[in-house]
Amino acid sequence: MATLRVVLGDQLSRSLSALDGLDRSRDVVLMMEVREEATYVPHHRQKLVLVLSAMRHFAESLRAEGVTVDYVALDHPENRGSFTQELGRALERHQVERVVATEPGEWRVWEAMRGWEEAYGIPVKIREDRRFLCSREAFTTWAQGRKALRMEFFYREMRRSTGWLMDGEKPVGGRWNYDPENRKPLPSDARVPPRQRFVPDPVTRKVMALVESRFPDHFGELENFGWAVTREQALESLHHFVTVCLPSFGDYQDAMRTGEDFLFHAVLSPYLNIGLLEPQEVCELALEAYAAGSVPLTATEGFLRQILGWREYVRGLYWLRMPGYAETNFLDARRPLPGFFWTADTELRCLRETIKATRRNAYAHHIQRLMITGNFALLAGLAPAEVEAWYLVVYADAFEWVELPNTHGMALHADGGLLGSKPYAASGAYIDRMSDYCRDCAFSPKVKLGEGACPFNYLYWHFLSVNASRLKGNPRMAMPYRTLARMTDDRRAAIEHQARQFLDALD
Ligand code: FAD
Ligand code: SF4
């Protein structure tokens, strides 16, 4: 039976279920660059180049195998601009008896895909996406009947089921979690390895020109483009990470330093999310390095927790709770996103440096996302939908299944604690401890109130105060609420006053 096999821009894996049973003599693989996907949010230009160039390279690798690929370029004169419309046009070109696809990563595309069969009167088989370590079904089974869906318990289940870092029924080393060891600030004399960059080849340069001309107003610099665009390059990045960065990954996982945009982080999320790498091989290589004695247990566990734990967990949660998940706003946050999230034009140095790095690289590491931009959005009561749209735009790895739970749940606590047992709210002291941003800032983390006070300080207490009815009963918030209660009325009023002034100026 001749089959049209659809491969989307974040499905660039040879093991993709849509390619199972591919018959080179009759089947056609359809790949589509469409305007709707490039503009449903105005993606960072590096993200567009990454996806489009990786798609073009993937199509070439299939063709080299003798596969017929029907590739619709963004600037094709007849391109109708959406997956559904382009599928219709492709069905006019090819005599096929069925369409096969792999379930997409975003609810929006899932809804469109489910309408294809009816729209075109042809059988459409949507297969499971097997490129995860936990299936949607297995996650649903794990979640059933649980009051709290904590990542920690999910992760332990995953450790047991994979047998990774397990000593029989017990975790290797006797502990499940080495987080406390993985929170060191970076010593001033620490040497950070340079990021591995790939010089854009002719295919990438062509896409860069296309993106420059079609999306001149999109966020982000393009000059710095150094992402891997083929599986071979992505594998090179993986090996570089495991041999050069992973040994120090654990220790400095939460550290931040001006001008060091990548530190010891993997910088692999875009490759995992578009399919150039698979989570299994990434984890296995890290475990091999541990077994060979070249990576400590703390770093290996810290890394495994991110991929086997967090990445699988947020994906499970997304599919379990969508489409309603995006609608909640537990803290009733409504302030519009300030313009400096796009321009980096702010006196708050931690925010300025993080946003500048984001613009430069389409990347910021986890703690910058969570404890700088995310923490600010939380404390300032920014509207979840606006913050989520920003996160979806600015990172090369941003796809809704992973971006939304991280932003909505982890950073903004907008899901009321489904993902995190308490909000990740912090004052300037945390940022000062974990970074060097405060050194040259117009404000001081040591000053709590009045002239020169770090805005994170008074915004933190203001946040607790305005959300007391929602958060005070949370046992994990008891300590800060006790401290707030001990403050004099005058001090509380002064905090309120300065926070209001600051927030009004944002508006
Ligand atoms: P490392 O820190 O080196 O971690 C290794 C790998 O673990 C990553 O490549 C990633 O695949 C996985 N990982 C780590 N933390 C998470 C997590 N919380 N959720 C899922 N996977 C994780 N990640 C995305 O892939 N896409 C997003 O759109 C995204 N948006 C985020 C938004 C916010 C507000 C926050 C707080 C986090 C977000 N993350 C997102 C998670 C995390 O910040 C990134 O995966 C990580 O920074 C990617 O860089 P890295 O590859 O150097 O990761
Ligand atoms: Fe950020 Fe406050 Fe430090 Fe300035 S003083 S860098 S605003 S935490």
XYZ file of C-alpha atoms and ligand atoms in Angstrom:
568
model
C 0.000 0.000 0.000
C 1.623 3.315 -1.061
C 1.865 5.532 1.976
C 2.485 9.224 2.514
C 4.610 9.540 5.644
C 4.598 12.886 7.390
C 7.712 14.013 9.276
C 7.431 17.272 11.236
C 10.244 19.685 12.106
C 10.728 18.301 15.618
C 10.608 14.671 14.456
C 14.000 14.407 12.786
C 14.814 10.890 13.985
C 15.423 7.909 11.751
C 13.720 5.774 14.420
C 10.497 7.815 14.137
C 7.409 5.592 14.251
C 6.014 7.272 11.098
C 8.942 5.728 9.211
C 8.344 2.173 10.479
C 7.789 -0.169 7.554
C 8.880 2.433 5.000
C 8.790 0.985 1.480
C 11.398 2.863 -0.540
C 9.918 1.693 -3.836
C 6.468 3.219 -3.253
C 6.252 5.470 -0.209
C 6.792 9.209 -0.076
C 8.015 11.132 2.958
C 6.398 14.539 3.199
C 8.237 17.361 4.986
C 6.718 20.833 5.125
C 8.111 24.237 6.048
C 4.998 26.290 6.716
C 4.457 29.894 7.687
C 1.912 29.060 10.396
C 4.528 27.124 12.378
C 7.155 29.825 11.902
C 4.857 32.584 13.127
C 2.269 31.228 15.607
C 4.663 32.916 17.969
C 7.489 35.067 16.552
C 10.265 32.556 17.290
C 13.852 33.582 17.922
C 15.572 33.658 14.543
C 18.175 31.101 15.611
C 15.391 28.694 16.505
C 13.895 29.056 13.025
C 17.261 28.513 11.372
C 17.995 25.505 13.574
C 14.714 23.759 12.767
C 14.656 24.577 9.049
C 18.303 23.720 8.459
C 18.043 20.486 10.466
C 14.929 19.571 8.437
C 16.746 20.149 5.168
C 19.723 18.078 6.302
C 17.426 15.297 7.508
C 15.635 15.242 4.143
C 19.013 14.926 2.418
C 20.017 12.016 4.644
C 16.772 10.207 3.782
C 17.314 10.840 0.073
C 20.847 9.455 0.400
C 19.199 6.230 1.575
C 17.059 6.119 -1.531
C 13.882 7.410 0.105
C 11.577 9.654 -1.946
C 11.157 12.901 -0.028
C 8.643 15.527 -1.059
C 10.065 18.627 0.610
C 8.006 21.821 0.617
C 10.234 24.850 1.176
C 8.944 27.911 2.991
C 9.383 30.087 -0.082
C 7.771 27.663 -2.535
C 5.363 29.855 -4.534
C 2.410 27.519 -3.976
C 3.055 26.877 -0.279
C -0.335 27.301 1.418
C 1.192 28.022 4.808
C -0.192 25.341 7.154
C 0.332 21.608 7.688
C -3.287 20.815 6.914
C -3.377 22.863 3.713
C -0.038 21.520 2.544
C -1.093 17.947 3.221
C -4.090 18.593 0.974
C -1.830 19.868 -1.790
C 0.515 16.879 -1.381
C -2.402 14.468 -1.696
C -3.154 16.050 -5.072
C 0.434 15.245 -6.164
C 0.719 11.658 -4.915
C -1.423 8.579 -5.443
C -1.368 7.078 -1.955
C -3.792 4.906 -0.030
C -3.058 6.204 3.439
C -1.205 8.783 5.477
C 0.988 7.836 8.430
C 2.243 10.329 11.000
C 3.724 10.335 14.489
C 1.808 12.141 17.228
C 3.077 15.723 17.459
C 4.559 17.394 20.546
C 2.023 20.182 20.812
C -1.693 20.115 21.525
C -2.356 22.700 18.806
C -0.854 20.470 16.079
C -2.467 17.356 17.590
C -5.887 18.919 17.134
C -5.141 19.791 13.507
C -3.761 16.325 12.794
C -6.851 14.617 14.195
C -8.919 16.464 11.593
C -6.909 15.234 8.574
C -8.805 12.023 7.995
C -12.152 13.793 7.813
C -10.763 16.735 5.821
C -9.368 14.548 3.033
C -11.342 11.300 3.254
C -8.205 9.158 3.447
C -7.144 6.851 6.305
C -4.699 8.668 8.587
C -2.796 6.595 11.114
C -1.266 8.614 13.958
C 1.362 6.501 15.667
C 2.792 6.861 19.142
C 5.944 8.927 19.578
C 8.317 6.324 21.012
C 11.247 8.705 21.425
C 10.579 9.095 25.153
C 11.525 6.906 28.077
C 7.992 6.938 29.502
C 4.966 6.565 27.236
C 1.925 8.804 27.695
C -0.009 5.731 28.708
C 2.542 4.699 31.346
C 2.536 8.210 32.788
C -1.257 8.208 33.003
C -1.130 4.887 34.841
C 1.482 6.254 37.251
C -0.606 9.391 37.864
C -3.889 7.562 38.474
C -5.172 7.829 42.004
C -2.265 9.979 43.223
C -3.044 13.136 45.138
C 0.271 14.787 44.383
C 2.127 14.196 41.140
C 5.599 14.916 42.455
C 8.525 14.582 40.072
C 10.665 12.952 42.769
C 8.406 9.885 43.019
C 8.027 9.641 39.258
C 11.807 9.776 38.916
C 12.301 6.987 41.446
C 9.849 4.840 39.492
C 11.812 5.554 36.328
C 15.093 4.661 38.042
C 13.563 1.368 39.133
C 12.093 0.560 35.741
C 15.277 1.369 33.793
C 17.621 -0.020 36.448
C 19.851 3.041 35.890
C 22.058 3.899 38.883
C 20.374 1.116 40.822
C 21.891 -1.443 43.138
C 19.081 -3.999 43.155
C 16.101 -2.207 44.692
C 18.291 0.542 46.166
C 19.785 3.626 44.519
C 23.517 3.446 43.920
C 25.316 5.291 46.731
C 22.298 4.892 49.021
C 20.571 8.137 48.012
C 18.124 9.025 45.266
C 19.023 12.663 45.180
C 22.297 14.578 45.229
C 20.735 18.012 44.778
C 22.251 19.446 47.985
C 25.773 18.710 46.630
C 24.853 20.209 43.262
C 24.359 23.820 44.306
C 27.815 25.323 44.521
C 28.563 28.859 43.376
C 31.311 29.041 40.748
C 34.739 29.843 42.273
C 36.222 33.012 40.776
C 39.204 31.100 39.335
C 37.118 28.290 37.770
C 37.916 27.638 34.106
C 34.871 27.149 31.938
C 35.220 25.200 28.665
C 34.265 27.081 25.491
C 30.967 26.193 23.853
C 31.207 23.816 20.943
C 30.103 25.779 17.868
C 29.479 24.499 14.367
C 30.305 26.853 11.517
C 27.184 27.219 9.329
C 27.478 25.214 6.106
C 25.939 26.351 2.773
C 22.538 24.823 3.632
C 22.417 26.685 6.943
C 23.660 29.912 5.365
C 20.863 29.731 2.796
C 18.307 29.255 5.553
C 19.852 32.149 7.496
C 19.319 34.406 4.475
C 15.736 33.173 4.130
C 14.981 33.829 7.800
C 16.652 37.264 7.645
C 14.481 38.254 4.722
C 11.182 36.680 5.827
C 11.267 37.366 9.564
C 13.243 40.584 10.039
C 11.198 41.590 13.097
C 11.596 38.377 15.036
C 13.554 38.434 18.303
C 17.199 37.409 18.511
C 20.590 37.740 16.905
C 21.582 35.417 14.102
C 25.325 36.143 13.822
C 26.131 33.840 16.703
C 24.477 30.810 15.136
C 26.550 27.761 16.050
C 23.986 25.005 16.626
C 24.415 21.472 15.333
C 22.067 20.821 12.425
C 22.778 17.151 11.719
C 22.702 14.045 13.851
C 26.471 13.630 13.425
C 27.098 17.113 14.797
C 24.624 16.582 17.629
C 26.432 13.360 18.565
C 29.696 15.298 18.577
C 28.111 17.770 21.008
C 26.944 14.931 23.206
C 30.448 13.436 23.384
C 31.946 16.847 24.067
C 29.522 17.363 26.935
C 30.078 13.955 28.532
C 33.872 14.128 28.338
C 34.485 17.832 28.990
C 31.549 19.282 30.962
C 29.708 16.498 32.756
C 32.362 15.938 35.456
C 31.667 19.485 36.738
C 27.981 19.659 35.716
C 26.652 18.639 39.127
C 28.736 20.989 41.242
C 27.902 24.120 39.246
C 24.449 23.261 37.958
C 22.890 26.268 39.715
C 25.732 28.761 39.259
C 25.607 31.866 37.042
C 28.407 34.084 35.794
C 28.379 37.153 33.559
C 29.575 36.367 30.035
C 29.673 32.600 30.657
C 26.454 31.687 28.922
C 26.768 27.892 28.993
C 29.029 26.987 31.973
C 29.044 23.170 32.318
C 25.524 22.657 30.965
C 24.782 20.085 28.293
C 23.327 22.502 25.698
C 21.621 19.460 24.226
C 17.936 20.281 24.745
C 17.323 21.602 21.192
C 18.800 18.403 19.736
C 16.754 16.178 22.018
C 13.605 18.154 21.300
C 13.880 18.080 17.506
C 14.973 14.450 17.396
C 18.666 14.664 16.477
C 19.426 12.872 19.742
C 17.366 10.429 21.764
C 17.169 10.508 25.558
C 18.146 6.853 25.915
C 21.503 7.271 24.173
C 22.229 10.493 26.058
C 21.633 8.843 29.436
C 23.533 5.699 28.462
C 26.633 7.648 27.473
C 26.600 9.507 30.799
C 26.197 6.205 32.652
C 29.093 4.682 30.708
C 31.294 7.602 31.713
C 30.272 7.065 35.333
C 31.006 3.335 35.092
C 34.429 4.148 33.627
C 35.141 6.358 36.642
C 35.448 9.604 34.693
C 32.322 11.275 36.118
C 31.336 11.423 39.810
C 28.055 9.985 41.057
C 26.728 13.417 42.069
C 27.080 14.753 38.514
C 25.746 11.583 36.885
C 22.699 11.484 39.138
C 22.126 15.233 38.718
C 22.148 14.842 34.953
C 20.049 11.678 34.883
C 17.448 13.419 37.055
C 17.074 16.126 34.380
C 16.468 13.754 31.485
C 14.965 10.620 32.991
C 13.147 12.685 35.616
C 12.198 16.233 34.675
C 12.035 15.905 30.906
C 9.821 12.819 30.950
C 7.753 14.141 33.834
C 6.857 17.497 32.215
C 5.921 15.729 29.008
C 3.658 13.321 30.891
C 2.046 16.164 32.809
C 1.461 18.191 29.647
C -0.479 15.429 27.910
C -2.277 14.440 31.089
C -3.584 17.944 31.745
C -3.957 19.604 28.355
C -5.824 21.562 27.114
C -7.037 22.885 30.493
C -3.545 23.115 31.991
C -2.703 26.352 30.171
C -5.877 28.054 31.417
C -5.237 28.074 35.177
C -4.001 31.228 36.924
C -3.771 30.232 40.586
C -2.090 33.449 41.734
C -4.416 35.623 39.634
C -1.370 37.286 38.032
C -2.399 39.869 35.429
C 0.395 42.376 34.848
C 1.499 42.714 31.197
C 5.006 41.586 30.240
C 7.344 44.594 30.506
C 9.025 45.679 27.271
C 12.515 45.061 28.648
C 11.956 41.316 28.307
C 12.548 42.008 24.587
C 15.062 44.845 24.734
C 17.099 43.977 27.870
C 16.850 47.673 28.676
C 16.650 47.433 32.464
C 18.797 48.510 35.382
C 18.389 45.126 37.063
C 21.669 43.598 35.997
C 20.730 39.954 36.483
C 17.766 40.390 34.158
C 19.726 42.481 31.687
C 22.531 39.894 31.401
C 20.132 36.954 31.137
C 17.992 38.584 28.456
C 21.051 39.728 26.508
C 22.431 36.170 26.572
C 19.042 34.852 25.467
C 18.979 37.258 22.538
C 22.564 36.313 21.627
C 22.227 32.531 21.867
C 18.533 31.511 21.920
C 19.646 29.828 25.141
C 19.796 30.488 28.858
C 20.476 27.762 31.354
C 17.919 26.449 33.773
C 18.702 28.671 36.743
C 18.649 31.815 34.614
C 15.235 30.754 33.263
C 13.875 29.802 36.662
C 15.505 32.115 39.179
C 16.105 35.268 37.122
C 13.432 35.818 34.444
C 11.001 33.295 35.957
C 11.455 34.530 39.521
C 10.961 38.121 38.405
C 7.792 37.218 36.461
C 6.467 35.396 39.530
C 7.258 38.171 42.015
C 5.976 40.910 39.711
C 2.710 39.039 39.053
C 3.133 38.906 35.263
C 0.259 37.293 33.374
C 1.084 33.594 32.727
C -0.055 33.597 29.096
C 2.245 36.525 28.236
C 5.215 35.016 30.047
C 4.620 31.638 28.422
C 4.492 33.188 24.970
C 7.836 34.866 25.703
C 9.470 31.597 26.758
C 8.091 29.879 23.678
C 9.652 32.548 21.460
C 13.089 33.017 22.900
C 14.703 29.582 23.314
C 15.903 27.260 20.579
C 14.583 24.310 22.602
C 11.097 25.747 23.203
C 8.253 23.443 22.243
C 5.017 23.692 24.138
C 5.045 20.206 25.724
C 8.214 21.112 27.629
C 7.997 24.911 27.789
C 4.493 25.135 29.241
C 4.827 22.943 32.360
C 8.187 24.538 33.130
C 6.861 28.072 32.820
C 3.262 27.715 33.948
C 3.940 25.190 36.701
C 7.537 25.497 37.820
C 8.317 29.185 37.337
C 4.902 30.819 37.815
C 3.088 28.385 40.139
C 0.034 29.132 37.982
C -1.133 25.505 38.310
C -1.545 25.929 42.070
C 1.159 23.451 42.978
C 0.495 20.525 40.663
C 4.133 20.538 39.530
C 5.966 22.224 42.408
C 5.094 21.947 46.074
C 5.904 25.648 46.564
C 6.659 28.668 44.373
C 10.309 29.155 43.384
C 10.346 32.672 44.817
C 13.635 34.163 45.955
C 15.036 37.506 47.033
C 18.274 39.153 45.887
C 20.325 37.152 48.424
C 19.896 33.960 46.381
C 20.967 35.654 43.145
C 23.921 37.222 44.917
C 25.004 33.856 46.316
C 24.771 32.009 42.994
C 26.088 34.656 40.562
C 28.359 37.651 40.097
C 25.539 39.801 38.673
C 25.057 41.920 41.784
C 28.636 43.193 41.784
C 28.092 45.798 39.094
C 24.382 46.362 39.541
C 22.726 49.715 40.202
C 21.088 48.057 43.234
C 22.436 46.129 46.183
C 21.146 42.742 47.331
C 22.152 43.696 50.880
C 19.821 46.712 50.927
C 16.294 45.553 51.642
C 14.363 48.768 51.415
C 14.751 52.374 50.327
C 17.427 53.928 48.145
C 19.490 51.341 46.214
C 17.481 48.359 47.477
C 17.439 45.331 45.199
C 13.920 45.134 43.722
C 13.903 41.345 44.221
C 14.049 42.021 47.987
C 10.923 44.113 48.411
C 9.085 42.339 45.569
C 9.641 39.060 47.417
C 7.872 40.255 50.588
C 5.219 42.036 48.565
C 4.562 38.780 46.677
C 4.116 36.869 49.935
C 1.866 39.567 51.281
C -0.501 39.821 48.298
C -0.691 36.035 47.958
C -1.114 35.247 51.654
C -4.631 33.860 51.224
C -3.384 31.389 48.612
C 0.015 30.427 50.017
C -0.010 30.866 53.776
C -1.522 27.445 54.414
C 1.302 25.721 52.499
C 3.536 24.090 55.144
C 6.603 24.705 52.969
C 5.892 28.443 53.104
C 5.504 28.575 56.886
C 8.936 30.006 57.603
C 8.797 33.070 55.313
C 5.247 33.806 56.484
C 6.438 33.701 60.119
C 9.161 36.199 59.227
C 6.623 38.415 57.474
C 4.356 38.281 60.538
C 7.216 39.450 62.759
C 7.718 42.620 60.712
C 6.339 45.858 62.099
C 3.336 47.432 60.408
C 5.529 50.351 59.346
C 8.023 48.085 57.639
C 5.306 46.172 55.850
C 3.763 49.447 54.693
C 7.131 50.682 53.440
C 7.673 47.427 51.494
C 4.215 47.730 50.020
C 4.862 51.336 49.023
C 8.199 50.691 47.312
C 6.929 47.554 45.544
C 3.872 49.435 44.261
C 6.034 52.272 42.977
C 8.308 49.819 41.178
C 5.420 47.848 39.672
C 3.517 50.971 38.625
C 6.621 52.146 36.776
C 6.695 48.810 34.915
C 3.142 49.353 33.710
P 21.051 20.904 31.236
O 20.810 21.794 32.384
O 22.446 20.561 30.967
O 20.179 19.580 31.462
C 20.329 18.438 30.642
C 19.057 18.084 29.913
O 18.032 17.769 30.828
C 18.493 19.179 29.029
O 19.088 19.163 27.769
C 17.022 18.845 28.983
O 16.736 17.980 27.941
C 16.767 18.142 30.301
N 16.135 19.038 31.270
C 16.723 19.676 32.301
N 15.798 20.332 33.042
C 14.609 20.104 32.443
C 13.297 20.520 32.739
N 13.001 21.272 33.802
N 12.317 20.136 31.897
C 12.586 19.347 30.840
N 13.814 18.926 30.525
C 14.817 19.288 31.325
N 13.500 22.989 28.416
C 13.267 22.747 27.126
O 13.788 21.779 26.578
N 12.432 23.554 26.399
C 11.830 24.637 26.942
O 11.087 25.329 26.273
C 12.078 24.917 28.310
N 11.514 25.997 28.901
C 11.763 26.254 30.211
C 11.141 27.353 30.807
C 11.361 27.634 32.139
C 10.663 28.781 32.796
C 12.229 26.809 32.894
C 12.462 27.082 34.336
C 12.850 25.721 32.307
C 12.623 25.419 30.966
N 13.221 24.302 30.344
C 12.946 24.050 29.033
C 14.016 23.339 31.117
C 15.527 23.606 31.151
O 15.761 24.912 31.586
C 16.190 23.363 29.814
O 15.876 22.068 29.359
C 17.708 23.448 29.919
O 18.075 24.715 30.404
C 18.312 23.182 28.577
O 19.678 23.411 28.581
P 20.753 22.245 28.636
O 20.551 21.318 27.501
O 22.086 22.894 28.737
O 20.327 21.517 29.964
Fe 19.615 41.404 40.345
Fe 19.192 42.633 42.689
Fe 21.543 41.514 42.174
Fe 20.810 43.720 40.884
S 21.174 43.505 43.075
S 21.779 41.917 39.985
S 18.631 43.389 40.660
S 19.601 40.463 42.369
